[in-house]
């Protein structure tokens, strides 16, 4: 065995030949690493590892299904939180934050549609029905309970700070100083903080008057009960903030500022359509989709029934649009779609409507122009048409939703993967570029057979990838894919044959936006 010495960051490194996959190590760890690889060669099956990075709903359900699928590998769930399964949405301490899907439609298990409802009736409230809206915190407990029912998932309470492909494995460097070699890695990093707002003065940011995240306790701490609060954005995050403010005893006026000037619609009962609005070949123009929806509503169909009839085909319809048509949709129709798709639970809508009627909650339409210091705390400037308007507030809270530009979200791991060309942004410059089965695309245009993604990052190529119906399917499908591949590899090892994963190769080749454009 040959070896070459080199220098990196002042340390002498040794590059070992293919027997240790070209991994760079220091002299200090050489003997330990050689021993680990000797053990790996003797017992490859027990050393096979799948690392799931992120323990929100996406990552937790992926780990759950991997064990249920008898994947034949050690499943390691890596997340710094002590209680895996909650993620950002379901770690809320407020029981006023309700799911925006009825209990009968949000099972975590695709093949058991009543699973959550039955769990809810047994473990939380026997009187709950399928049309009730449960607290999000309770759904988080449900996900944690699911994880507790499967043995063998190892939780590493730390952060992955770097990753690299080494031979046919992925080396993960962890914040606790250890290293993990994985045969497959599933990124399930969830949602990140909002994008930076333009025009926010440093003074306002440093004093804590401007709060970049709606999900930290400091956002609500020390706020006088009668003080006015300004919210930038009017989506579901803004709705959550209003509820949390009132729960903490705040009684002052809340001013929501957004470009479109509307809150989400409410859920209401309706008669479902007998068939999906679009049951034939998918349209290839955004205008055709819009026309079909408008025509159905004008004919007397309930708009909720029309939108929900597209639910199971939404991503299929989206992927059928050429890239130019997708861009047109993003530019002109995205916000309108979000307003009708992501609705408020009726009890929450009642609160918002009552606040709007009383004037304790005010909607102002305009684009943010600046956030400057003022005697009260901050002066929020926003542009409406040709005019600049101003409101003063003791606190300004960013409610614009998660940042989808993954190059700037502050993740050391993602930054490294981007720099190495192992991942790329989606064709619209946001999220991550993935194949149909969640394989991550690299800078050369190839889809990885080692790196995968489930969760919101797939909005880089999909229209829907944040709601439980999409997340539960992605988690199950990912587990099925990896389990099938590992079983095929084990069988090939027994027979001495080479595995050609035709299912995987076909799946990753179906998504090609360069051709679609």
Coordinates of C-alpha atoms in Angstrom, one line a residue, residues 116-497:
X116 CA -54.1 10.0 13.5
X117 CA -57.8 10.3 14.3
X118 CA -57.8 7.0 16.1
X119 CA -54.6 7.9 18.0
X120 CA -56.1 11.3 18.9
X121 CA -59.3 9.7 20.3
X122 CA -57.3 7.2 22.3
X123 CA -54.5 9.4 23.6
X124 CA -55.9 13.0 23.6
X125 CA -59.6 13.5 23.4
X126 CA -62.2 10.7 22.8
X127 CA -64.7 13.2 21.5
X128 CA -62.6 14.4 18.5
X129 CA -64.1 13.8 15.1
X130 CA -62.5 13.7 11.6
X131 CA -63.7 17.3 10.9
X132 CA -62.0 18.7 14.0
X133 CA -58.7 20.6 14.0
X134 CA -56.3 19.3 16.6
X135 CA -53.5 21.4 18.1
X136 CA -50.2 21.2 16.2
X137 CA -48.3 20.4 19.5
X138 CA -50.5 17.3 19.8
X139 CA -49.6 16.2 16.3
X140 CA -46.0 16.5 17.3
X141 CA -46.6 14.2 20.2
X142 CA -48.2 11.8 17.7
X143 CA -45.1 11.8 15.5
X144 CA -42.9 11.2 18.5
X145 CA -45.1 8.3 19.6
X146 CA -44.8 6.8 16.1
X147 CA -41.0 6.9 16.4
X148 CA -41.2 5.2 19.8
X149 CA -43.0 2.2 18.3
X150 CA -40.0 1.2 16.1
X151 CA -36.8 -0.1 17.7
X152 CA -33.4 0.5 16.4
X153 CA -33.3 4.2 15.4
X154 CA -30.2 5.7 16.8
X155 CA -30.6 9.4 17.6
X156 CA -27.3 11.5 17.5
X157 CA -28.0 14.8 19.3
X158 CA -25.6 16.9 17.3
X159 CA -25.2 18.8 14.0
X160 CA -23.7 17.7 10.7
X161 CA -21.2 20.4 9.8
X162 CA -19.6 18.9 6.7
X163 CA -20.1 16.1 4.2
X164 CA -18.2 14.6 1.3
X165 CA -18.6 11.6 -1.0
X166 CA -15.8 9.2 -0.4
X167 CA -15.8 6.2 -2.7
X168 CA -19.3 4.6 -2.4
X169 CA -20.1 6.3 0.9
X170 CA -20.6 9.7 2.4
X171 CA -18.4 11.0 5.2
X172 CA -20.3 13.1 7.7
X173 CA -18.3 15.4 10.1
X174 CA -20.3 16.1 13.2
X175 CA -20.2 19.1 15.5
X176 CA -19.4 16.8 18.5
X177 CA -16.0 16.0 16.8
X178 CA -16.9 12.6 15.5
X179 CA -17.2 11.3 12.0
X180 CA -19.8 9.0 10.5
X181 CA -19.6 7.0 7.3
X182 CA -23.0 6.4 5.6
X183 CA -24.1 4.3 2.7
X184 CA -26.9 6.7 2.0
X185 CA -27.8 10.1 3.4
X186 CA -31.3 11.6 3.5
X187 CA -31.3 15.4 4.0
X188 CA -34.5 16.3 6.0
X189 CA -33.4 19.8 7.1
X190 CA -36.9 21.2 7.3
X191 CA -37.7 24.9 7.2
X192 CA -35.3 27.8 7.8
X193 CA -35.7 31.3 9.1
X194 CA -37.2 33.9 6.8
X195 CA -35.1 35.7 4.2
X196 CA -33.5 39.0 5.4
X197 CA -35.8 42.0 5.0
X198 CA -34.4 45.0 3.2
X199 CA -34.2 48.3 4.8
X200 CA -34.0 47.2 8.5
X201 CA -31.6 49.5 10.3
X202 CA -28.8 48.0 12.4
X203 CA -29.9 50.0 15.4
X204 CA -33.4 48.5 15.3
X205 CA -32.1 45.0 14.8
X206 CA -29.5 45.3 17.6
X207 CA -32.0 46.6 20.2
X208 CA -34.4 43.7 19.6
X209 CA -37.2 45.8 18.3
X210 CA -37.0 43.9 15.0
X211 CA -37.4 40.2 15.5
X212 CA -36.3 38.0 12.6
X213 CA -37.9 34.8 13.8
X214 CA -41.5 34.3 15.0
X215 CA -40.6 31.0 16.7
X216 CA -38.2 32.1 19.5
X217 CA -39.4 33.1 23.0
X218 CA -37.4 36.4 22.9
X219 CA -39.7 37.7 20.2
X220 CA -42.5 37.9 22.8
X221 CA -40.5 38.7 25.9
X222 CA -40.7 42.1 27.5
X223 CA -43.4 43.5 25.3
X224 CA -45.7 46.0 27.0
X225 CA -49.3 44.7 26.9
X226 CA -50.7 47.8 25.1
X227 CA -47.8 48.4 22.7
X228 CA -48.5 48.3 18.9
X229 CA -46.8 45.5 17.0
X230 CA -46.1 45.4 13.2
X231 CA -46.1 42.1 11.3
X232 CA -44.3 41.9 7.9
X233 CA -46.4 39.4 6.0
X234 CA -50.0 38.1 6.3
X235 CA -49.7 34.4 5.8
X236 CA -50.2 31.6 8.3
X237 CA -47.0 32.7 10.2
X238 CA -48.7 36.1 10.8
X239 CA -51.8 34.3 12.0
X240 CA -49.7 32.2 14.4
X241 CA -48.1 35.3 15.8
X242 CA -51.4 37.1 16.4
X243 CA -52.6 34.0 18.4
X244 CA -49.3 33.8 20.4
X245 CA -49.3 37.5 21.2
X246 CA -52.8 37.3 22.6
X247 CA -51.9 34.1 24.6
X248 CA -49.0 36.0 26.3
X249 CA -51.4 38.8 27.4
X250 CA -50.7 41.3 24.7
X251 CA -53.7 43.6 24.0
X252 CA -52.2 46.3 21.8
X253 CA -53.0 46.9 18.1
X254 CA -51.4 44.5 15.6
X255 CA -50.7 45.9 12.1
X256 CA -50.1 43.3 9.4
X257 CA -48.3 44.7 6.3
X258 CA -48.1 42.7 3.1
X259 CA -48.0 43.2 -0.7
X260 CA -51.3 41.6 -1.3
X261 CA -53.1 42.7 1.8
X262 CA -55.0 39.5 2.5
X263 CA -55.1 36.8 5.2
X264 CA -55.5 33.1 4.3
X265 CA -59.0 31.9 3.7
X266 CA -60.9 29.7 6.2
X267 CA -61.7 26.0 5.9
X268 CA -65.4 25.3 5.4
X269 CA -67.5 22.2 4.6
X270 CA -68.3 21.6 0.9
X271 CA -69.5 18.8 -1.4
X272 CA -66.4 17.2 -3.0
X273 CA -66.4 17.0 -6.8
X274 CA -67.2 13.5 -8.2
X275 CA -64.0 13.6 -10.3
X276 CA -60.9 15.7 -10.3
X277 CA -61.3 19.0 -12.2
X278 CA -58.5 17.9 -14.6
X279 CA -58.5 14.2 -15.1
X280 CA -57.0 13.9 -18.6
X281 CA -53.6 14.9 -19.8
X282 CA -52.0 17.8 -17.9
X283 CA -52.1 21.2 -19.5
X284 CA -48.8 22.6 -20.7
X285 CA -49.7 26.3 -20.0
X286 CA -50.4 28.0 -16.7
X287 CA -53.1 30.0 -18.4
X288 CA -55.0 26.8 -19.2
X289 CA -54.9 25.7 -15.6
X290 CA -56.2 29.1 -14.5
X291 CA -58.9 29.0 -17.1
X292 CA -60.1 25.5 -16.0
X293 CA -60.3 26.7 -12.4
X294 CA -62.1 29.9 -13.2
X295 CA -64.6 28.2 -15.5
X296 CA -65.4 25.6 -12.8
X297 CA -66.0 28.2 -10.1
X298 CA -68.1 30.4 -12.5
X299 CA -70.3 27.3 -13.2
X300 CA -71.3 27.2 -9.5
X301 CA -68.7 24.8 -8.1
X302 CA -67.4 25.6 -4.6
X303 CA -63.9 27.0 -5.0
X304 CA -62.6 24.8 -2.2
X305 CA -63.9 21.7 -3.9
X306 CA -62.3 22.8 -7.1
X307 CA -58.9 23.4 -5.5
X308 CA -58.9 20.3 -3.4
X309 CA -59.9 18.1 -6.4
X310 CA -56.4 18.9 -7.8
X311 CA -54.7 18.0 -4.6
X312 CA -53.5 14.5 -5.5
X313 CA -52.3 15.7 -8.9
X314 CA -50.8 19.1 -8.0
X315 CA -47.2 18.1 -8.5
X316 CA -47.9 16.0 -11.6
X317 CA -49.6 19.1 -13.1
X318 CA -46.7 21.3 -12.1
X319 CA -44.1 19.0 -13.6
X320 CA -46.0 18.9 -16.9
X321 CA -45.5 22.7 -17.3
X322 CA -42.4 23.8 -19.2
X323 CA -39.9 25.8 -17.2
X324 CA -41.1 29.1 -18.7
X325 CA -44.7 28.4 -17.7
X326 CA -43.6 27.5 -14.2
X327 CA -41.8 30.8 -14.0
X328 CA -45.0 32.6 -15.2
X329 CA -47.0 30.8 -12.5
X330 CA -44.5 31.8 -9.8
X331 CA -44.5 35.4 -10.9
X332 CA -48.3 35.9 -11.3
X333 CA -50.2 33.2 -9.5
X334 CA -48.1 31.8 -6.7
X335 CA -49.5 34.0 -3.9
X336 CA -53.1 33.6 -5.1
X337 CA -52.6 29.8 -5.0
X338 CA -51.1 29.9 -1.5
X339 CA -54.1 31.9 -0.2
X340 CA -56.7 29.4 -1.4
X341 CA -54.5 26.3 -0.7
X342 CA -53.3 27.0 2.8
X343 CA -56.4 27.8 4.9
X344 CA -57.1 28.6 8.5
X345 CA -58.9 26.3 10.8
X346 CA -62.4 27.7 11.5
X347 CA -61.8 28.5 15.2
X348 CA -58.7 30.5 14.2
X349 CA -60.5 32.2 11.3
X350 CA -63.1 33.3 13.9
X351 CA -60.4 34.9 16.0
X352 CA -58.8 36.7 13.1
X353 CA -62.2 38.0 11.8
X354 CA -63.2 39.2 15.2
X355 CA -59.9 41.1 15.7
X356 CA -60.3 42.7 12.2
X357 CA -63.8 43.8 13.1
X358 CA -62.8 45.2 16.4
X359 CA -59.8 47.1 14.9
X360 CA -57.3 45.4 17.2
X361 CA -55.9 43.8 14.0
X362 CA -55.4 45.9 11.0
X363 CA -54.3 44.9 7.5
X364 CA -52.3 47.4 5.4
X365 CA -51.3 46.7 1.8
X366 CA -47.8 47.6 0.6
X367 CA -44.2 46.6 0.0
X368 CA -41.7 47.1 2.8
X369 CA -39.5 50.1 2.3
X370 CA -37.6 50.4 5.5
X371 CA -37.6 49.9 9.3
X372 CA -36.0 52.8 11.1
X373 CA -35.6 53.8 14.8
X374 CA -38.4 55.8 16.4
X375 CA -39.2 57.0 19.9
X376 CA -41.7 54.1 20.2
X377 CA -39.1 51.6 18.9
X378 CA -39.4 51.4 15.1
X379 CA -40.9 53.3 12.2
X380 CA -42.0 50.9 9.5
X381 CA -42.1 52.4 6.0
X382 CA -44.0 50.7 3.2
X383 CA -44.8 51.6 -0.3
X384 CA -48.4 51.6 -1.6
X385 CA -48.5 52.6 -5.2
X386 CA -46.6 55.9 -5.5
X387 CA -46.8 56.7 -1.8
X388 CA -44.7 55.8 1.2
X389 CA -46.7 55.2 4.3
X390 CA -45.4 54.9 7.9
X391 CA -46.5 53.2 11.1
X392 CA -44.8 53.2 14.5
X393 CA -44.4 50.0 16.5
X394 CA -42.7 48.8 19.6
X395 CA -41.9 45.5 17.9
X396 CA -41.6 44.4 14.3
X397 CA -41.8 40.7 13.5
X398 CA -40.8 39.1 10.3
X399 CA -43.7 36.8 9.2
X400 CA -42.7 36.3 5.6
X401 CA -42.2 32.6 5.8
X402 CA -39.2 30.3 5.4
X403 CA -36.3 31.4 3.2
X404 CA -36.1 29.1 0.2
X405 CA -32.8 30.4 -1.0
X406 CA -30.7 27.6 0.5
X407 CA -27.4 29.2 -0.4
X408 CA -28.0 31.9 2.3
X409 CA -29.9 30.1 5.1
X410 CA -26.9 29.8 7.4
X411 CA -26.5 26.1 7.2
X412 CA -22.8 25.1 7.4
X413 CA -23.6 21.7 5.9
X414 CA -25.6 23.1 2.9
X415 CA -22.9 25.7 2.3
X416 CA -20.3 23.0 2.1
X417 CA -22.4 20.8 -0.2
X418 CA -23.0 23.8 -2.5
X419 CA -19.3 24.7 -2.6
X420 CA -18.3 21.1 -3.5
X421 CA -20.9 20.9 -6.2
X422 CA -22.7 18.0 -4.6
X423 CA -26.1 19.9 -4.6
X424 CA -27.5 22.7 -6.7
X425 CA -30.5 25.0 -6.3
X426 CA -33.7 24.1 -8.1
X427 CA -34.3 25.4 -11.7
X428 CA -36.0 28.6 -10.3
X429 CA -33.0 29.3 -8.0
X430 CA -34.7 28.2 -4.8
X431 CA -34.8 25.0 -2.7
X432 CA -32.8 22.0 -4.0
X433 CA -32.9 20.3 -7.4
X434 CA -34.1 16.7 -6.9
X435 CA -35.4 13.9 -9.1
X436 CA -38.8 12.3 -8.8
X437 CA -37.5 10.0 -6.1
X438 CA -35.7 12.7 -4.2
X439 CA -32.1 12.1 -5.4
X440 CA -30.1 15.3 -5.3
X441 CA -28.7 16.7 -8.5
X442 CA -25.1 17.8 -8.5
X443 CA -23.2 20.5 -10.4
X444 CA -22.5 18.2 -13.4
X445 CA -26.3 17.5 -13.8
X446 CA -26.1 14.0 -12.5
X447 CA -28.4 12.7 -9.8
X448 CA -26.7 11.1 -6.8
X449 CA -27.2 7.5 -5.7
X450 CA -26.0 8.5 -2.2
X451 CA -27.6 11.8 -1.4
X452 CA -31.3 12.3 -1.1
X453 CA -33.8 14.8 0.2
X454 CA -37.3 14.8 1.7
X455 CA -39.2 17.8 2.8
X456 CA -39.6 21.5 1.9
X457 CA -36.3 21.7 0.0
X458 CA -38.0 19.7 -2.8
X459 CA -40.0 22.9 -3.6
X460 CA -37.0 23.5 -5.8
X461 CA -38.6 21.2 -8.3
X462 CA -42.2 20.7 -6.9
X463 CA -45.1 23.0 -6.2
X464 CA -46.2 21.2 -3.1
X465 CA -43.7 19.8 -0.5
X466 CA -44.6 21.3 2.9
X467 CA -47.9 19.7 3.9
X468 CA -48.2 16.3 5.6
X469 CA -49.7 14.5 2.6
X470 CA -46.6 15.2 0.6
X471 CA -44.1 14.6 3.5
X472 CA -45.7 11.3 4.5
X473 CA -45.5 10.0 0.9
X474 CA -42.0 11.2 0.4
X475 CA -40.9 9.5 3.6
X476 CA -42.5 6.2 2.7
X477 CA -41.3 6.2 -0.8
X478 CA -37.7 7.1 0.2
X479 CA -37.7 4.1 2.7
X480 CA -39.1 1.8 0.0
X481 CA -36.4 3.0 -2.5
X482 CA -33.5 2.6 -0.2
X483 CA -34.8 -0.7 1.2
X484 CA -35.1 -2.2 -2.3
X485 CA -31.6 -1.0 -3.2
X486 CA -30.0 -2.4 -0.1
X487 CA -31.8 -5.7 -0.5
X488 CA -30.6 -5.9 -4.1
X489 CA -27.1 -5.1 -3.1
X490 CA -27.1 -7.8 -0.4
X491 CA -28.4 -10.4 -2.9
X492 CA -25.8 -9.3 -5.4
X493 CA -23.1 -9.7 -2.8
X494 CA -24.3 -13.2 -2.1
X495 CA -24.2 -14.2 -5.7
X496 CA -21.2 -12.1 -6.7
X497 CA -23.2 -10.2 -9.3

